[in-house]
Amino acid sequence: MLKLGVSRPTITAMALFMLAFAHQTVSAEPRASEFKLSNGMEVVVIPDHRAPVVTHMVWYKVGAADEPKGVSGIAHFLEHLMFKSTDKIAVGDFSKIISKLGGQDNAFTGQDVTAYHQRISKDQLKTLMEMEADRMTHLRLTNDEVATERQVIIEERRSRIDNNPGARLDEQMNAALYLSHPYGVPVIGWAHEMANLSREDALRFYKRYYAPNNAILVVAGDVTAEEVKRLAEETYGKIPANPEVETRARPQDPPHIVPRRLTLKDPRAGNASFHRYYVAPSYVTAKPGEAEALDLLMKILADGATSRLYRKLVVEDKLAATTGGDYSGYSLDSGAISLYAVSGNGDLKAVEADVDSVLDEIRTNGVTKLELERAKKSLLADYIYDSDNQANLARRYGWAVAIGRSIDQVEGWPAALSKVTADDVKKVADEYLDARRSVTGWLLPEPDDGKAAGEHVEKPVAHTRS
């Protein structure tokens, strides 16, 4: 409901004006600063003086893709165990202390990173830094604590993966998408390997990767770089660098030479659905401008009710109930494109044929200037709205630096996006929507007898692992 006599067209015009102004602002003015402590810990500071609060994050340059073979899930398991005890903090007290100080905390693990984050009053920042610095090197674990927490992650896997047909398919498709690279192993781990994770596995991983010279401190909020530098030197700066920290060396995939596909039957699946993943370059590995072009391609192709997939499959042909897709480019070694369509009548052959016709059209003829400009405005609007959130800012910079991107690249993203042409989008569509780089998955709401090869296998399945 509009109030104060302001018309919707006026509001739209104001929003477009602000968007144009903000574009110039975010592109032209550096927002964050960075420096390094003498022990090698990188520090990024993002001032935001609107409220006396800070978001504090410590990012470790290690994730599930760095796990040794046979101990999948150890990165995520260690993240859980980091909330146990140290010499100074009793078991389970880390989050309780932060809560008593008026703050909130949590953590997450990805394929390339593990991060611990808190939001707290500015005047408690030093206390928080002392606590986080303490658990960087003084974690204590007992066999009983490890056994208890192991049951927690096993139950987490049951609820998030094993009881979710879509997550089960996603896991199987990722395993098929990567031929050698560890991105094919789920972050939470394979169930049979999780059951054997031990205290020794966790401490070995901890001592190998948790050190100031493998970490990035990000502080966003009501602080200056000088304040953060003084506090960081008084806390994290006292921790010696670990010369044993190893640089990442992961197995890489050979060329992908054949499409792969699989079908998962699960009576809990609801409507039948079509899914496809492609290996693509990431923002780290792509040629200049390619990753931005892939972001725009997927915005046009698969994002929302005005996307090409939705208009073709849902509006025109009425074959699908919904469609979607995404480009995941913020990875160290490679990115991925994902597409899906939920069938309206169960005819996945027709759905897949329609998806392929849309992909062929965009590979052959590219996108229009109108589509491109609309996609740029939409992505830029998301960027600006995210910049209004302190936690989102900390996450944006932290994730980028943790995978090797620079502050200049983070802040230059709007300008890089604006340079992408329709020809650039057509080029990445033609190169990376290549079936040989893909895995296609069908999810069917049917009982699985567990033995049949599957009546939907129409193309050869690649078995490239011996």
mmCIF file of N, CA and C in Angstrom, residues 216-269:
data_model
loop_
_atom_site.group_PDB
_atom_site.id
_atom_site.type_symbol
_atom_site.label_atom_id
_atom_site.label_comp_id
_atom_site.label_asym_id
_atom_site.label_seq_id
_atom_site.Cartn_x
_atom_site.Cartn_y
_atom_site.Cartn_z
ATOM 1 N N ILE A 216 42.279 -15.331 7.598
ATOM 2 C CA ILE A 216 41.942 -13.949 7.246
ATOM 3 C C ILE A 216 40.952 -13.429 8.285
ATOM 4 N N LEU A 217 41.281 -12.308 8.884
ATOM 5 C CA LEU A 217 40.368 -11.649 9.809
ATOM 6 C C LEU A 217 39.611 -10.565 9.043
ATOM 7 N N VAL A 218 38.295 -10.596 9.128
ATOM 8 C CA VAL A 218 37.459 -9.559 8.509
ATOM 9 C C VAL A 218 36.621 -8.913 9.598
ATOM 10 N N VAL A 219 36.720 -7.598 9.711
ATOM 11 C CA VAL A 219 35.889 -6.863 10.666
ATOM 12 C C VAL A 219 35.133 -5.784 9.902
ATOM 13 N N ALA A 220 33.824 -5.848 9.969
ATOM 14 C CA ALA A 220 32.969 -4.837 9.353
ATOM 15 C C ALA A 220 32.173 -4.166 10.461
ATOM 16 N N GLY A 221 32.011 -2.853 10.369
ATOM 17 C CA GLY A 221 31.189 -2.174 11.372
ATOM 18 C C GLY A 221 31.784 -0.868 11.852
ATOM 19 N N ASP A 222 31.455 -0.534 13.076
ATOM 20 C CA ASP A 222 31.795 0.781 13.622
ATOM 21 C C ASP A 222 33.241 0.800 14.125
ATOM 22 N N VAL A 223 34.165 0.641 13.229
ATOM 23 C CA VAL A 223 35.588 0.600 13.553
ATOM 24 C C VAL A 223 36.379 1.302 12.459
ATOM 25 N N THR A 224 37.633 1.614 12.801
ATOM 26 C CA THR A 224 38.563 2.106 11.792
ATOM 27 C C THR A 224 39.662 1.061 11.615
ATOM 28 N N ALA A 225 40.390 1.173 10.542
ATOM 29 C CA ALA A 225 41.490 0.235 10.296
ATOM 30 C C ALA A 225 42.529 0.335 11.413
ATOM 31 N N GLU A 226 42.756 1.544 11.932
ATOM 32 C CA GLU A 226 43.756 1.726 12.994
ATOM 33 C C GLU A 226 43.310 0.997 14.267
ATOM 34 N N GLU A 227 42.029 1.094 14.606
ATOM 35 C CA GLU A 227 41.521 0.411 15.806
ATOM 36 C C GLU A 227 41.672 -1.099 15.666
ATOM 37 N N VAL A 228 41.285 -1.624 14.510
ATOM 38 C CA VAL A 228 41.352 -3.076 14.299
ATOM 39 C C VAL A 228 42.799 -3.551 14.304
ATOM 40 N N LYS A 229 43.690 -2.773 13.705
ATOM 41 C CA LYS A 229 45.098 -3.178 13.675
ATOM 42 C C LYS A 229 45.660 -3.282 15.087
ATOM 43 N N ARG A 230 45.343 -2.320 15.945
ATOM 44 C CA ARG A 230 45.853 -2.356 17.323
ATOM 45 C C ARG A 230 45.312 -3.587 18.061
ATOM 46 N N LEU A 231 44.025 -3.827 17.948
ATOM 47 C CA LEU A 231 43.422 -4.977 18.637
ATOM 48 C C LEU A 231 43.926 -6.303 18.064
ATOM 49 N N ALA A 232 44.068 -6.363 16.755
ATOM 50 C CA ALA A 232 44.529 -7.604 16.121
ATOM 51 C C ALA A 232 45.958 -7.930 16.539
ATOM 52 N N GLU A 233 46.807 -6.907 16.638
ATOM 53 C CA GLU A 233 48.193 -7.153 17.070
ATOM 54 C C GLU A 233 48.245 -7.602 18.521
ATOM 55 N N GLU A 234 47.309 -7.108 19.367
ATOM 56 C CA GLU A 234 47.290 -7.479 20.790
ATOM 57 C C GLU A 234 46.727 -8.885 21.021
ATOM 58 N N THR A 235 46.032 -9.423 20.043
ATOM 59 C CA THR A 235 45.385 -10.734 20.213
ATOM 60 C C THR A 235 45.968 -11.756 19.227
ATOM 61 N N TYR A 236 45.513 -11.713 17.989
ATOM 62 C CA TYR A 236 46.005 -12.657 16.980
ATOM 63 C C TYR A 236 47.506 -12.502 16.737
ATOM 64 N N GLY A 237 48.009 -11.266 16.889
ATOM 65 C CA GLY A 237 49.419 -11.016 16.595
ATOM 66 C C GLY A 237 50.374 -11.739 17.516
ATOM 67 N N LYS A 238 49.889 -12.220 18.657
ATOM 68 C CA LYS A 238 50.756 -12.946 19.600
ATOM 69 C C LYS A 238 50.959 -14.411 19.210
ATOM 70 N N ILE A 239 50.172 -14.884 18.253
ATOM 71 C CA ILE A 239 50.259 -16.300 17.852
ATOM 72 C C ILE A 239 51.360 -16.457 16.801
ATOM 73 N N PRO A 240 52.310 -17.340 17.026
ATOM 74 C CA PRO A 240 53.361 -17.509 16.013
ATOM 75 C C PRO A 240 52.814 -18.158 14.738
ATOM 76 N N ALA A 241 53.419 -17.820 13.623
ATOM 77 C CA ALA A 241 53.059 -18.479 12.355
ATOM 78 C C ALA A 241 53.430 -19.946 12.433
ATOM 79 N N ASN A 242 52.700 -20.747 11.700
ATOM 80 C CA ASN A 242 52.990 -22.189 11.639
ATOM 81 C C ASN A 242 53.669 -22.504 10.307
ATOM 82 N N PRO A 243 54.975 -22.769 10.339
ATOM 83 C CA PRO A 243 55.679 -23.037 9.066
ATOM 84 C C PRO A 243 55.234 -24.338 8.402
ATOM 85 N N GLU A 244 54.482 -25.166 9.152
ATOM 86 C CA GLU A 244 54.036 -26.449 8.605
ATOM 87 C C GLU A 244 52.762 -26.320 7.777
ATOM 88 N N VAL A 245 52.124 -25.141 7.809
ATOM 89 C CA VAL A 245 50.906 -24.963 7.007
ATOM 90 C C VAL A 245 51.235 -25.188 5.543
ATOM 91 N N GLU A 246 50.431 -26.016 4.911
ATOM 92 C CA GLU A 246 50.739 -26.388 3.534
ATOM 93 C C GLU A 246 49.862 -25.631 2.551
ATOM 94 N N THR A 247 50.455 -25.301 1.414
ATOM 95 C CA THR A 247 49.656 -24.709 0.351
ATOM 96 C C THR A 247 48.782 -25.795 -0.267
ATOM 97 N N ARG A 248 47.682 -25.397 -0.833
ATOM 98 C CA ARG A 248 46.731 -26.372 -1.373
ATOM 99 C C ARG A 248 47.265 -26.998 -2.660
ATOM 100 N N ALA A 249 47.174 -28.285 -2.728
ATOM 101 C CA ALA A 249 47.549 -29.007 -3.950
ATOM 102 C C ALA A 249 46.501 -30.087 -4.167
ATOM 103 N N ARG A 250 45.558 -29.824 -5.029
ATOM 104 C CA ARG A 250 44.437 -30.733 -5.243
ATOM 105 C C ARG A 250 44.526 -31.415 -6.609
ATOM 106 N N PRO A 251 44.059 -32.635 -6.697
ATOM 107 C CA PRO A 251 43.996 -33.282 -8.023
ATOM 108 C C PRO A 251 43.007 -32.536 -8.924
ATOM 109 N N GLN A 252 43.340 -32.404 -10.170
ATOM 110 C CA GLN A 252 42.495 -31.698 -11.126
ATOM 111 C C GLN A 252 41.823 -32.682 -12.083
ATOM 112 N N ASP A 253 40.697 -32.264 -12.650
ATOM 113 C CA ASP A 253 39.976 -33.124 -13.581
ATOM 114 C C ASP A 253 40.683 -33.202 -14.936
ATOM 115 N N PRO A 254 40.615 -34.361 -15.597
ATOM 116 C CA PRO A 254 41.022 -34.426 -17.008
ATOM 117 C C PRO A 254 39.934 -33.757 -17.855
ATOM 118 N N PRO A 255 40.173 -33.583 -19.154
ATOM 119 C CA PRO A 255 39.112 -33.025 -20.017
ATOM 120 C C PRO A 255 37.848 -33.876 -19.946
ATOM 121 N N HIS A 256 36.704 -33.220 -19.920
ATOM 122 C CA HIS A 256 35.421 -33.933 -19.891
ATOM 123 C C HIS A 256 35.025 -34.220 -21.338
ATOM 124 N N ILE A 257 34.902 -35.489 -21.694
ATOM 125 C CA ILE A 257 34.735 -35.832 -23.108
ATOM 126 C C ILE A 257 33.386 -36.470 -23.417
ATOM 127 N N VAL A 258 32.535 -36.664 -22.412
ATOM 128 C CA VAL A 258 31.260 -37.311 -22.695
ATOM 129 C C VAL A 258 30.219 -36.850 -21.672
ATOM 130 N N PRO A 259 28.979 -36.641 -22.120
ATOM 131 C CA PRO A 259 27.921 -36.296 -21.155
ATOM 132 C C PRO A 259 27.662 -37.465 -20.212
ATOM 133 N N ARG A 260 27.302 -37.151 -18.998
ATOM 134 C CA ARG A 260 26.928 -38.183 -18.025
ATOM 135 C C ARG A 260 25.485 -37.944 -17.590
ATOM 136 N N ARG A 261 24.808 -38.978 -17.156
ATOM 137 C CA ARG A 261 23.443 -38.813 -16.681
ATOM 138 C C ARG A 261 23.080 -39.912 -15.704
ATOM 139 N N LEU A 262 22.134 -39.611 -14.871
ATOM 140 C CA LEU A 262 21.698 -40.585 -13.872
ATOM 141 C C LEU A 262 20.245 -40.302 -13.505
ATOM 142 N N THR A 263 19.604 -41.330 -12.964
ATOM 143 C CA THR A 263 18.214 -41.222 -12.518
ATOM 144 C C THR A 263 18.123 -41.706 -11.075
ATOM 145 N N LEU A 264 17.506 -40.898 -10.234
ATOM 146 C CA LEU A 264 17.275 -41.294 -8.853
ATOM 147 C C LEU A 264 15.773 -41.441 -8.640
ATOM 148 N N LYS A 265 15.381 -42.608 -8.146
ATOM 149 C CA LYS A 265 13.972 -42.839 -7.829
ATOM 150 C C LYS A 265 13.793 -42.768 -6.317
ATOM 151 N N ASP A 266 12.828 -41.971 -5.888
ATOM 152 C CA ASP A 266 12.558 -41.833 -4.455
ATOM 153 C C ASP A 266 11.085 -41.460 -4.313
ATOM 154 N N PRO A 267 10.280 -42.308 -3.674
ATOM 155 C CA PRO A 267 8.837 -42.036 -3.579
ATOM 156 C C PRO A 267 8.497 -40.756 -2.819
ATOM 157 N N ARG A 268 9.471 -40.174 -2.109
ATOM 158 C CA ARG A 268 9.228 -38.926 -1.368
ATOM 159 C C ARG A 268 9.461 -37.682 -2.222
ATOM 160 N N ALA A 269 9.757 -37.870 -3.502
ATOM 161 C CA ALA A 269 10.253 -36.761 -4.321
ATOM 162 C C ALA A 269 9.207 -35.746 -4.745
#
